[in-house]
Coordinates of C-alpha atoms in Angstrom, one line a residue:
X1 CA -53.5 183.7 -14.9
X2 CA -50.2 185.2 -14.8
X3 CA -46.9 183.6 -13.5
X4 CA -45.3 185.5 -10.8
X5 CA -42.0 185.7 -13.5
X6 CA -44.5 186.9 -16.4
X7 CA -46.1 189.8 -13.8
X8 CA -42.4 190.8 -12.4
X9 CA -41.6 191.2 -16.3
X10 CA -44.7 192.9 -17.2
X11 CA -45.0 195.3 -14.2
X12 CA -40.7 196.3 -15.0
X13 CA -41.0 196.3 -18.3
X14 CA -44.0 199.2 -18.5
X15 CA -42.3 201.6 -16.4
X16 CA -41.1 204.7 -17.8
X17 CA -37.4 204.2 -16.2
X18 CA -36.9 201.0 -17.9
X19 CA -38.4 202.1 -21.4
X20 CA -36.4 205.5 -21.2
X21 CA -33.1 203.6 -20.1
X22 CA -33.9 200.7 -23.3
X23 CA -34.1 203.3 -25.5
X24 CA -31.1 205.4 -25.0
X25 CA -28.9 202.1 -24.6
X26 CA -30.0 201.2 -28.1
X27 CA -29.8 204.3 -29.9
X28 CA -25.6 203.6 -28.7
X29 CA -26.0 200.3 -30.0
X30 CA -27.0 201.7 -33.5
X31 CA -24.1 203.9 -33.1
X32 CA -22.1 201.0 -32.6
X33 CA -23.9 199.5 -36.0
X34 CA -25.0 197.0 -33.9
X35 CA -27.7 194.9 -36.0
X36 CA -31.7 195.6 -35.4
X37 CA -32.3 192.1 -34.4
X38 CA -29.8 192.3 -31.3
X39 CA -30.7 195.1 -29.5
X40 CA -31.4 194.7 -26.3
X41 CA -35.0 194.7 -25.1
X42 CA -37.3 195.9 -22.1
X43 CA -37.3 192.0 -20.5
X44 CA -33.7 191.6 -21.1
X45 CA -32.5 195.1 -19.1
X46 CA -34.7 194.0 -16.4
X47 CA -33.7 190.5 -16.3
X48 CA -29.3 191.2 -16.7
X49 CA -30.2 194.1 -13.9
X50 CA -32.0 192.1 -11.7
X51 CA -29.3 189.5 -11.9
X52 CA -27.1 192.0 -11.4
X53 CA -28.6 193.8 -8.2
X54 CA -29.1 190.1 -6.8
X55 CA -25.5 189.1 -7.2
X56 CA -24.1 192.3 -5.5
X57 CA -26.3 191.6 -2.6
X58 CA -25.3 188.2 -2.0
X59 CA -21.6 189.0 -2.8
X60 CA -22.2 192.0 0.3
X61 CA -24.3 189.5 2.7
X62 CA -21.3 186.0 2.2
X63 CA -18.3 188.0 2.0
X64 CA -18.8 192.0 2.3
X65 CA -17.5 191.4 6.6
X66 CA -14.9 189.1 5.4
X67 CA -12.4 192.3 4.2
X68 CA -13.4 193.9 7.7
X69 CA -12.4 190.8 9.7
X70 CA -9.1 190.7 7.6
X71 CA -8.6 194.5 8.5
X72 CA -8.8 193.5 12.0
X73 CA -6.5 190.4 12.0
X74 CA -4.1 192.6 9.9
X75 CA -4.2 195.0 13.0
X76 CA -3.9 192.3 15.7
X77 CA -0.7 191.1 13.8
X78 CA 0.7 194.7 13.3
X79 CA 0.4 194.9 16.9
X80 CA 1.8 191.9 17.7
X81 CA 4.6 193.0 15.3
X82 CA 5.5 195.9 17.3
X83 CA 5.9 194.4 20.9
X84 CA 8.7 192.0 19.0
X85 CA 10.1 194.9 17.3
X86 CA 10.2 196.2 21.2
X87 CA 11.5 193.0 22.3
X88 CA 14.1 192.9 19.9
X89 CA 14.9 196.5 20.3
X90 CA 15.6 195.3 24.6
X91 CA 17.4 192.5 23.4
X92 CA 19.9 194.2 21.1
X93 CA 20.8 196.7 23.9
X94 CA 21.1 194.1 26.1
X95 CA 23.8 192.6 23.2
X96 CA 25.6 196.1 22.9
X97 CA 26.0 196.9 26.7
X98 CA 27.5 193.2 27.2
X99 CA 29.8 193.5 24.0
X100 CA 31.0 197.6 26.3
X101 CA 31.6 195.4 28.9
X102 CA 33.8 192.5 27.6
X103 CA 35.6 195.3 26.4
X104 CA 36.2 197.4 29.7
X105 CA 37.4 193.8 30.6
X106 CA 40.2 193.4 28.3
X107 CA 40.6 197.4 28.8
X108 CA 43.7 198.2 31.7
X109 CA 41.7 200.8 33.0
X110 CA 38.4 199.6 34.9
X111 CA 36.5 203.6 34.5
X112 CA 32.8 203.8 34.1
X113 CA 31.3 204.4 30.7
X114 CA 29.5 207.5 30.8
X115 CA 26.4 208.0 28.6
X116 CA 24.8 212.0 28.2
X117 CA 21.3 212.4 27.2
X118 CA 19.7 216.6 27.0
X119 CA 16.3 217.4 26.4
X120 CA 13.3 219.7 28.0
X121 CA 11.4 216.9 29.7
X122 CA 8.6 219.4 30.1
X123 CA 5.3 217.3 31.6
X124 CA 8.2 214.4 32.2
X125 CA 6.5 210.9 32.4
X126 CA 7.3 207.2 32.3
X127 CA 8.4 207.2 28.2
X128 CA 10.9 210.0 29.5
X129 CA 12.1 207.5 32.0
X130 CA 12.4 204.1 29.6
X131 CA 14.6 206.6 27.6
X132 CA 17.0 207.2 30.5
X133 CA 16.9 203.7 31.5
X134 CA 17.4 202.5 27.6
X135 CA 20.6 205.0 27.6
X136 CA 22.0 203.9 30.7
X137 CA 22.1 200.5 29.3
X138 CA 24.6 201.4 26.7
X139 CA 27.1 202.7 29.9
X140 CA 27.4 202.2 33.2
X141 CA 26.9 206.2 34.7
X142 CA 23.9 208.2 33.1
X143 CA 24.3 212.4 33.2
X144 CA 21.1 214.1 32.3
X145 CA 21.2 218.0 30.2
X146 CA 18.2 219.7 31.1
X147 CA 17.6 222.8 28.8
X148 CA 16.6 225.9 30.9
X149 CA 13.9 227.9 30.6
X150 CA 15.1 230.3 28.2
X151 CA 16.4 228.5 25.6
X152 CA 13.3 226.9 25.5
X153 CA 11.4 229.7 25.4
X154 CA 13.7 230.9 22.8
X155 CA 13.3 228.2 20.5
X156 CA 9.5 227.2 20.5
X157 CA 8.1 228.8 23.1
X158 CA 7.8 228.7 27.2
X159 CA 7.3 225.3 28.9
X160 CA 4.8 224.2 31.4
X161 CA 6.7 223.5 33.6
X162 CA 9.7 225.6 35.1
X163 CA 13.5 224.9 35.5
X164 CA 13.2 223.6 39.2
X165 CA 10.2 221.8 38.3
X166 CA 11.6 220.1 35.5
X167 CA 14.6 219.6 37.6
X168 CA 13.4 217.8 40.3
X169 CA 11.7 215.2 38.2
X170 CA 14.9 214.5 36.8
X171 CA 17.0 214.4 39.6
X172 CA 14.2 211.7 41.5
X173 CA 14.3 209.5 38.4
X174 CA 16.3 206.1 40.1
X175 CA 17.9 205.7 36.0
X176 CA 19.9 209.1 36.5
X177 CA 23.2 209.2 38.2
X178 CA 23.6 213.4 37.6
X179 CA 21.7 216.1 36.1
X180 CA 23.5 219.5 34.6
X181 CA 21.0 222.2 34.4
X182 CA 21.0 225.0 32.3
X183 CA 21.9 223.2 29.2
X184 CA 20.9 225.0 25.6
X185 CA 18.0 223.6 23.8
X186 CA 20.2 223.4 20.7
X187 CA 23.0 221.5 21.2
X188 CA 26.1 223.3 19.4
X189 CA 29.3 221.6 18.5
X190 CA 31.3 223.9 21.1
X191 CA 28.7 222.7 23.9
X192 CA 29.3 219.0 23.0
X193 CA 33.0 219.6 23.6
X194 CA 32.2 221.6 27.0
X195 CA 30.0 218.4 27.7
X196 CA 32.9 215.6 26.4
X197 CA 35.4 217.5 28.7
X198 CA 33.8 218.8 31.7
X199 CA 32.1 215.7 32.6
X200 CA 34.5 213.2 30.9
X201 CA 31.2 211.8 28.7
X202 CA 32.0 208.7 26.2
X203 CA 28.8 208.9 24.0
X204 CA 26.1 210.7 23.7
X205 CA 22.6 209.5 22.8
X206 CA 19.3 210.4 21.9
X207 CA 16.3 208.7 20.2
X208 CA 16.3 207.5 16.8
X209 CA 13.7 210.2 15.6
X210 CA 15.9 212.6 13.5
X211 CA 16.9 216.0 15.4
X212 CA 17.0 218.4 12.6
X213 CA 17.3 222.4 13.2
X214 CA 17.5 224.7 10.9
X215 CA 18.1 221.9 8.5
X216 CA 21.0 220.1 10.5
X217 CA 21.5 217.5 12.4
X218 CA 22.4 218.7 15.8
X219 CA 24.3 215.7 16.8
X220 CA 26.1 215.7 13.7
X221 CA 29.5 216.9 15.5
X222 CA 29.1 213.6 17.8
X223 CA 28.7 211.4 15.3
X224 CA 31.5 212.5 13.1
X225 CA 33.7 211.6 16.7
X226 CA 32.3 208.3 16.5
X227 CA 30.6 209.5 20.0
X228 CA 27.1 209.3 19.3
X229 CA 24.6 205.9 20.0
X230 CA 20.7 205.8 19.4
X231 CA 18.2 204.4 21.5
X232 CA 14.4 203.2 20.1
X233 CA 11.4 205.8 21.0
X234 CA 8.8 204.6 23.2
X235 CA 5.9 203.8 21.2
X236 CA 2.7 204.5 22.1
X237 CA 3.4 207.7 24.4
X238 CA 4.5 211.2 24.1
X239 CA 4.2 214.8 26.1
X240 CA 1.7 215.4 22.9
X241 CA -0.4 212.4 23.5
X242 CA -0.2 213.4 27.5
X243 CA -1.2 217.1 27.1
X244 CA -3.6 215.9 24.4
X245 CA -5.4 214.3 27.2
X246 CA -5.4 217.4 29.2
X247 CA -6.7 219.6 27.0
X248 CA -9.5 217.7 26.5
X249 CA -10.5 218.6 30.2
X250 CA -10.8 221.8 29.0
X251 CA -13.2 221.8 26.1
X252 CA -16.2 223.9 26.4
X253 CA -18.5 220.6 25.4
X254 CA -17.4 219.1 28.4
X255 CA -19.4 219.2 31.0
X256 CA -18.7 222.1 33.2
X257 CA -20.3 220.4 36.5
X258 CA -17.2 218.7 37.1
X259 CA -15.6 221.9 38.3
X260 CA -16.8 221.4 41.6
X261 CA -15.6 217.7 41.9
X262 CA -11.9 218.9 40.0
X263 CA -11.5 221.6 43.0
X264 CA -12.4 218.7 45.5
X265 CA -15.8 220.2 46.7
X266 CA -19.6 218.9 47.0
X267 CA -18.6 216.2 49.4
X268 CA -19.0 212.3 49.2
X269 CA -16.9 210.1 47.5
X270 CA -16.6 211.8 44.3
X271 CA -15.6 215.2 45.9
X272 CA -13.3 212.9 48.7
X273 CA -9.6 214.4 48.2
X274 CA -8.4 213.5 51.5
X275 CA -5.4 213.3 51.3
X276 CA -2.3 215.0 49.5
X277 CA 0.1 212.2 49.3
X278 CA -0.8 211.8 46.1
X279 CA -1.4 215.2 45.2
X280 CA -4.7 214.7 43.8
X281 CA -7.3 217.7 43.2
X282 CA -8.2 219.2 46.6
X283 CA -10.7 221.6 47.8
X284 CA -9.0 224.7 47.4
X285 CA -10.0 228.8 46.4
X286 CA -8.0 228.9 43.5
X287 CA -9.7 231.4 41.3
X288 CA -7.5 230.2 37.9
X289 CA -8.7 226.7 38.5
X290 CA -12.4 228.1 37.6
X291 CA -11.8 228.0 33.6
X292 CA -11.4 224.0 33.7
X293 CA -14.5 221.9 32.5
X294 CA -14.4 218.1 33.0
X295 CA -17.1 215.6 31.8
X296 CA -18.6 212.8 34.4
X297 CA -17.4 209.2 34.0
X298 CA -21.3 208.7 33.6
X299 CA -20.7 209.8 29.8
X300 CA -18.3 207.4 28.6
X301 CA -19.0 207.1 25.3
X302 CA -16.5 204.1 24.1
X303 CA -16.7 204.9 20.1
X304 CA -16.4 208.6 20.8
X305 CA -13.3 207.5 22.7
X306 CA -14.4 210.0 25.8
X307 CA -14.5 209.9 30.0
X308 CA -12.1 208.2 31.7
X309 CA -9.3 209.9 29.9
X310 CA -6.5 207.2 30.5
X311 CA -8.7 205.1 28.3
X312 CA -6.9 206.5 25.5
X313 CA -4.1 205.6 26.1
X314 CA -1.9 203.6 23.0
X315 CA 0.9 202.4 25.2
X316 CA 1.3 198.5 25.1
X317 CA 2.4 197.5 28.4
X318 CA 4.3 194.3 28.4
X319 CA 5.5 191.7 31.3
X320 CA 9.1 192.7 29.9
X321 CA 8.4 196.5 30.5
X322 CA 7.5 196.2 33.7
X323 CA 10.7 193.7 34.6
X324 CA 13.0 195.9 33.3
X325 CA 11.5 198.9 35.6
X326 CA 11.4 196.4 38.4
X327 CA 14.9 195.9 38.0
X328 CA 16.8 195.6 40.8
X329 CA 13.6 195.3 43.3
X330 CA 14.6 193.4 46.3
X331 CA 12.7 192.2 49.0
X332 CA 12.7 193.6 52.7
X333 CA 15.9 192.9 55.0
X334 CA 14.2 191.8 58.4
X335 CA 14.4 194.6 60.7
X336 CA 13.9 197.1 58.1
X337 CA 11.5 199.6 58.9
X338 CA 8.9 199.4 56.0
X339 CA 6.5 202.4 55.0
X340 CA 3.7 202.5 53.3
X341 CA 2.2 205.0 51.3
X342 CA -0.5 205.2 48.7
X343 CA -2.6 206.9 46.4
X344 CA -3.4 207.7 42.7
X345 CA 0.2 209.0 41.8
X346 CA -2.1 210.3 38.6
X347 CA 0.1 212.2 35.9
X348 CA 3.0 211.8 38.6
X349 CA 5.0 215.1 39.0
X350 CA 7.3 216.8 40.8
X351 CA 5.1 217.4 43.9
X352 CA 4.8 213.2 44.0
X353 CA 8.6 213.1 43.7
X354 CA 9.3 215.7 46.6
X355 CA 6.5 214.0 48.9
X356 CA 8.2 210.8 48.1
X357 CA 11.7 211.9 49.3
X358 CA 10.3 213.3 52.7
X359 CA 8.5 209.7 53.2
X360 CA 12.0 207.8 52.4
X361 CA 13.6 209.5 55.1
X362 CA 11.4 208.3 57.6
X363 CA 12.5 204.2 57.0
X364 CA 14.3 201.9 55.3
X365 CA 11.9 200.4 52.6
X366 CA 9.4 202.4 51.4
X367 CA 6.1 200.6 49.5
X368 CA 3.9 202.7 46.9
X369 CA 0.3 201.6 46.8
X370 CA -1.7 202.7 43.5
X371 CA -4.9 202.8 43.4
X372 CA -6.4 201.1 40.4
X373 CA -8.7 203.4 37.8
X374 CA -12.0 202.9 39.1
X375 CA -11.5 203.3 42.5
X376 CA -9.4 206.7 41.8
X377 CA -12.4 207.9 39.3
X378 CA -14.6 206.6 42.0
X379 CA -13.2 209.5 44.5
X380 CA -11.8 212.3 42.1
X381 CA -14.5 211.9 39.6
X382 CA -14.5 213.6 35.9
X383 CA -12.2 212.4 33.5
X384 CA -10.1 210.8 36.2
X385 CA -7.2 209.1 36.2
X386 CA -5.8 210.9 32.9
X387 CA -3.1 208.1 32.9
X388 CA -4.0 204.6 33.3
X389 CA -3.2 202.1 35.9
X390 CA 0.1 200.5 34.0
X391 CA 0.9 204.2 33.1
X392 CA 1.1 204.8 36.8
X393 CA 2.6 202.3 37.8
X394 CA 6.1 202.9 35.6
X395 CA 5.4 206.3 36.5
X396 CA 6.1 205.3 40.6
X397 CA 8.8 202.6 39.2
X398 CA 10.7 204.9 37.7
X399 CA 11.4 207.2 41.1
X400 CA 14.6 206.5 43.2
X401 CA 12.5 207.5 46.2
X402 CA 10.3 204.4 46.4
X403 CA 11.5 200.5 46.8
X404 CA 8.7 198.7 45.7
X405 CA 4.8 199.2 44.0
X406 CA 1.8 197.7 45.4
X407 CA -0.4 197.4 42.3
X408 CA -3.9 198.2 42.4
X409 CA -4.3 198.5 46.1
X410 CA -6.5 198.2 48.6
X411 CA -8.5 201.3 49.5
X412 CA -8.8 200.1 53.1
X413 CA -5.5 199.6 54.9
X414 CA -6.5 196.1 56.6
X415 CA -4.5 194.4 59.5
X416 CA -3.7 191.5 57.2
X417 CA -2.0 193.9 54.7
X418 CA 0.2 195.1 57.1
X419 CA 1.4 191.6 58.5
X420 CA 1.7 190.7 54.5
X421 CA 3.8 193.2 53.9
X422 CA 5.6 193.9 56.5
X423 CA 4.5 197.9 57.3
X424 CA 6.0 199.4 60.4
X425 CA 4.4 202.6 59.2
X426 CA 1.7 204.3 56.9
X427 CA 2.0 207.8 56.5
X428 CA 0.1 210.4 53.9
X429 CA 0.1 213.9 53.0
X430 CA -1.4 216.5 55.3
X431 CA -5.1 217.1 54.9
X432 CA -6.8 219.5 53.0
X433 CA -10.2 220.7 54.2
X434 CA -13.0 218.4 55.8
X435 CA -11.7 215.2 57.3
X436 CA -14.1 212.8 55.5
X437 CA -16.1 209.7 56.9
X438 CA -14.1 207.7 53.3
X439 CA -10.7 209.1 55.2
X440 CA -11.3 207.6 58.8
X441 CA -12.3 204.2 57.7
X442 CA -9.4 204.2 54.5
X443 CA -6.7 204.3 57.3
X444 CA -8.5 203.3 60.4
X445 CA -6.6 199.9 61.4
X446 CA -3.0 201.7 61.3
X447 CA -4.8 204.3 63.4
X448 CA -5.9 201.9 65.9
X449 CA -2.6 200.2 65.7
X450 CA -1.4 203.5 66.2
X451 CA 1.2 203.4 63.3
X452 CA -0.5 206.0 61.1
X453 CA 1.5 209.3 60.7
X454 CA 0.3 212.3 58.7
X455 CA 3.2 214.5 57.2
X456 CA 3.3 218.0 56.0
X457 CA 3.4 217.8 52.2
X458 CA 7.4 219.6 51.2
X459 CA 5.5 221.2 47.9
X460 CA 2.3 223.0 47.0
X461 CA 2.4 221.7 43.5
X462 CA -1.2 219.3 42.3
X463 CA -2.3 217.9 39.0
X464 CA -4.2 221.3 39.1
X465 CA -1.4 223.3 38.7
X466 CA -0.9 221.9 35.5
X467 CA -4.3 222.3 34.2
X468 CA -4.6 225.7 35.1
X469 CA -1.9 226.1 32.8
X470 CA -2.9 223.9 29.9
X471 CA -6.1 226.1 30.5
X472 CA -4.7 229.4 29.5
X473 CA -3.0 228.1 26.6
X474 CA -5.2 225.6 25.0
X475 CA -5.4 227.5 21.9
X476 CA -1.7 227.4 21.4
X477 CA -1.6 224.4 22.4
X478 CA -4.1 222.8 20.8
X479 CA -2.4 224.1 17.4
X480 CA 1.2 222.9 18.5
X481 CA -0.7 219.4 19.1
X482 CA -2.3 219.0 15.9
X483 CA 1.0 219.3 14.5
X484 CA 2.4 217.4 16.6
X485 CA 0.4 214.6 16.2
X486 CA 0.4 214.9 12.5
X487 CA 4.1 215.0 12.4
X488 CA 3.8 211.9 14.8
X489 CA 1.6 209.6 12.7
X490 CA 4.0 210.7 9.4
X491 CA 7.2 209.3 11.1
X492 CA 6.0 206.0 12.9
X493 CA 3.4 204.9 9.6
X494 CA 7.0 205.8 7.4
X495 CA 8.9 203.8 10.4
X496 CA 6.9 200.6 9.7
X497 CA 6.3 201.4 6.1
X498 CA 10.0 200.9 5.3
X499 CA 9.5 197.7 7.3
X500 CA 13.1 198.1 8.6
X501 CA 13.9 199.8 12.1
X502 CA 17.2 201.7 12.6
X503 CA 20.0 200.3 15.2
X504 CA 23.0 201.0 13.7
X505 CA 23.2 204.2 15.9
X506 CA 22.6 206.6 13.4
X507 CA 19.4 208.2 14.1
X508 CA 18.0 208.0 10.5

C-alpha cells in the first residue's frame, strides 16, 4: 500500500511535463559541468516546486492584503496631509494680512490696500469665490478683471458663458468690492500699468499655478515692481472637474429616458419643477434641450463612479472652510423683516444670483434654504444635484445677496420653522407649468399664514441653458478636458512630490 507522499511522487514524477522539464534542466547542468551524481531528479523538481507553489500561496493568503491596507492608510494620511497643508495655507494669510495691517498702522496715511485679481470665471463656482476671498485677505478692497468675450475667444476659444453672464456672477460675489469688465485675457505690461494707475491697485495676485503664455510669465512685469502676491489653488475643484460632470449628462450610454424628467415633464415627484427660485430644470419646449441624455439615480454604480453626479466630487470640505465663508454672519436684529427662500441652488449661476437680488429687496434678512442631495434627486431626477450639498452650500455663502444658509432644509415649510427662524416672509420664483400636488403642500402653512409671495423670476437663465451648451460642444470639450485634466494631475502629483508648497509669493 502506497503512502499518500509515495503516490503524490509517483503520480508527479510520470508525467510528461515533469520528465520533459528534468531533462532539459539537466542537460544545462552538464553544461555547467555539473557532476552526474548531482543532477537533479524527477522527485526533487516536484518536491523544491511544490514547496515552492505552497510558499507563494501562504505568503499571498498571511500578507498579500497587508500592501493594500498600507496603500490605503498611505492615502488616509495623504489626505489628512492636505487639509493641514490647507490649514496652514489659511493660517499664513491670516499672518501676512495682520503683518499689512500693523504696517498701515505705523503708515501716516490710513488708505485701503487694494488687491486686483483678472481671470475668465467662465461656469464661476465656489473655488472661484475662496480665491477672491483668499485675495482679499492680503488687502482690505478687492477689484475683480473680467476678460471679455473676445479676448477669450481669441486666445482659446469662446466661453460658455457671456460677458454679462460672467459679469453678474462676479459682481453678486459678497468677497468683491468692484468688477472692471472688458479686461484682456493676456495681461500685458502696459495693461498692468493702466490697472496700477486707473484704480490706484497695490498688488496684484493670482494662484500659485504658473501663468505662462507664449513661454512668459504674464505677471512677470508685477513681480519685477515688487507688486505681485500669490494665493494657494483650491484643491479638489476646477471649471474642468465641473464641466467634466456635465458632459457626462451627455453621453450617448446614458440613458436617454431622463430627457423627459431634465425638461421637467411626466409628472410626479421626479418630473416636480415647481418652482424657479432655484432655477432648476422646468417643463419647457425648448427644442436644443432634446440632444441631452441623463442616466436615473436607480443606476448608481458606486465603482463605476456614475448617477448622482455630485458624488464625484474631490473637494474636502472642512469646519474651517465653511467658517471663513460664514464670516461675518450675524444673527437677525429684532424687527428685521426676515425672508425665506429655498431650493436646490444646483451649479449656482447667474439666474440664482439675479433671483437673489430681487428677493433682498423685499426685507432686511434674507435666509437661503438648500435642499440636501436626496431630496433634490428625489424631485429633478437623473444625475441630480451635479454639485453636492457642501458644494452648494459655499456656492449660496459666497453671494452678497443672501444673509444666512439653512443647511439641508426642510421640504415642507412648517409653522415651527417659521417661529425658529424668525420668517416674516417666504417667497419663490414664478411657476412654470402645472401647479403640482408636492407644490401646495411644500409651502402650504406660509400660505395659510398668508405670508407666501410668488415673484416673477428677473432672468430666464436655468441649469439647462448650460447644458444645451455643453451639448453642442462636447467634442471640443471633451478634448480640452482630457487635457485639462491631464495637465491637472501633472502639477498637483509634482506639487506634493517636491513635498514643499510655494508661499513666498512667487507663483513657482
Amino acid at each position: 500500500v502506497l503512502s499518500i507522499r509515495e503516490y503524490f511522487l509517483l503520480t508527479l514524477t510520470a508525467t510528461p511535463f515533469v520528465q520533459h522539464s528534468v531533462t532539459k534542466i539537466n542537460i544545462l547542468l552538464r553544461w555547467a559541468t555539473v557532476p552526474e551524481k548531482s543532477l537533479l531528479t524527477n522527485e526533487e523538481f516536484v518536491l523544491s516546486s511544490t514547496a515552492v507553489i505552497v510558499t507563494l500561496i501562504g505568503y499571498y493568503v498571511l500578507f498579500g492584503k497587508r500592501h493594500g491596507r498600507k496603500r490605503e492608510v498611505l492615502l488616509e494620511e495623504l489626505r489628512l496631509a492636505q487639509r493641514q497643508v490647507h490649514s496652514l495655507e489659511e493660517k499664513l494669510l491670516i499672518s501676512k494680512r495682520e503683518d499689512m495691517s500693523s504696517k498701515r498702522k505705523h503708515n501716516s496715511s490710513s488708505r485701503e490696500i487694494r488687491i486686483f485679481m483678472d481671470g475668465a470665471f467662465d461656469v464661476m463656482h465656489y473655488g472661484h469665490m475662496n480665491a477672491f476671498r483668499l485675495g482679499r485677505t492680503l488687502g482690505t478692497y478687492l477689484i475683480v478683471g473680467v476678460n471679455s468675450d473676445e479676448s477669450i475667444t481669441r486666445c482659446k476659444g469662446p466661453p460658455l458663458m457671456n460677458d454679462e453672464e460672467r459679469l453678474t456672477m462676479v459682481e453678486g460675489c459678497k468677497f468683491v468690492d468692484k468688477v472692471v469688465p472688458n479686461c484682456p485675457y493676456i495681461m500685458t505690461s502696459e495693461y498692468l500699468d493702466y490697472i496700477f494707475n486707473t484704480y490706484d491697485v497695490d498688488y496684484v495676485v493670482h494662484g500659485d499655478d504658473p501663468c505662462i503664455v507664449d513661454g512668459k510669465d504674464v505677471y512677470e512685469s508685477a513681480k519685477r515692481l515688487g507688486k505681485y502676491r500669490s494665493i494657494p489653488r483650491t484643491e479638489g475643484v476646477s471649471t474642468t472637474d465641473i464641466v467634466g460632470r456635465m458632459l457626462l449628462m451627455t453621453k450617448e450610454h446614458h440613458l436617454r429616458g431622463g430627457a423627459e424628467m431634465i425638461n421637467g415633464g411626466g409628472g410626479g415627484e421626479r418630473g416636480d419643477s415647481d418652482d424657479a427660485s432655484d432655477n432648476e430644470i422646468h417643463n419647457e419646449s425648448n427644442k436644443e434641450d432634446d440632444t441631452v441624455s441623463v442616466m436615473t439615480a436607480s443606476n448608481f454604480n458606486e465603482e463605476e463612479d456614475t448617477g448622482v453626479l455630485g458624488h464625484r466630487s474631490k473637494f474636502l470640505t472642512t469646519s474651517m472652510m465653511l467658517r471663513l465663508f460664514t464670516a461675518g454672519v450675524k444673527h437677525p436684529e429684532d424687527g428685521m423683516k426676515v425672508i425665506y427662500v429655498d431650493g436646490a441652488w444646483d451649479m449656482f449661476h447667474c439666474g440664482h444670483v439675479e433671483f437673489l437680488k430681487k428677493v433682498s429687496e423685499r426685507g432686511d434678512y434674507v435666509i437661503v434654504g438648500i435642499h440636501g442631495d436626496t431630496a433634490v434627486n428625489k424631485r429633478c431626477g437623473a444625475n441630480f444635484p451635479l454639485m453636492n450639498l457642501h458644494e452648494r452650500v459655499l456656492s449660496v455663502l459666497g453671494c452678497k445677496y443672501m444673509n444666512d444658509v439653512l443647511i439641508d432644509a426642510p421640504m415642507k415649510i412648517t409653522p415651527d420653522m417659521i417661529a425658529s427662524l424668525k420668517i416674516t416672509e417666504v417667497v419663490h420664483g414664478t411657476e412654470n407649468g402645472e401647479t403640482s400636488i408636492n407644490f401646495d403642500d411644500r409651502y402650504r402653512y406660509p400660505k395659510e399664514m398668508g405670508i407666501c409671495t410668488a415673484i416673477e423670476s428677473p432672468s430666464e437663465f436655468k441649469l439647462n441653458n448650460i447644458l444645451s451648451r455643453i451639448s453642442k460642444k462636447q467634442a471640443e470639450l471633451q478634448s480640452k478636458i482630457d487635457r485639462k485634466q491631464k495637465a491637472e494631475r501633472e502639477w498637483f502629483d509634482n506639487k506634493y512630490q517636491n513635498g514643499q508648497k510655494s508661499s513666498n509669493g512667487t507663483g513657482k
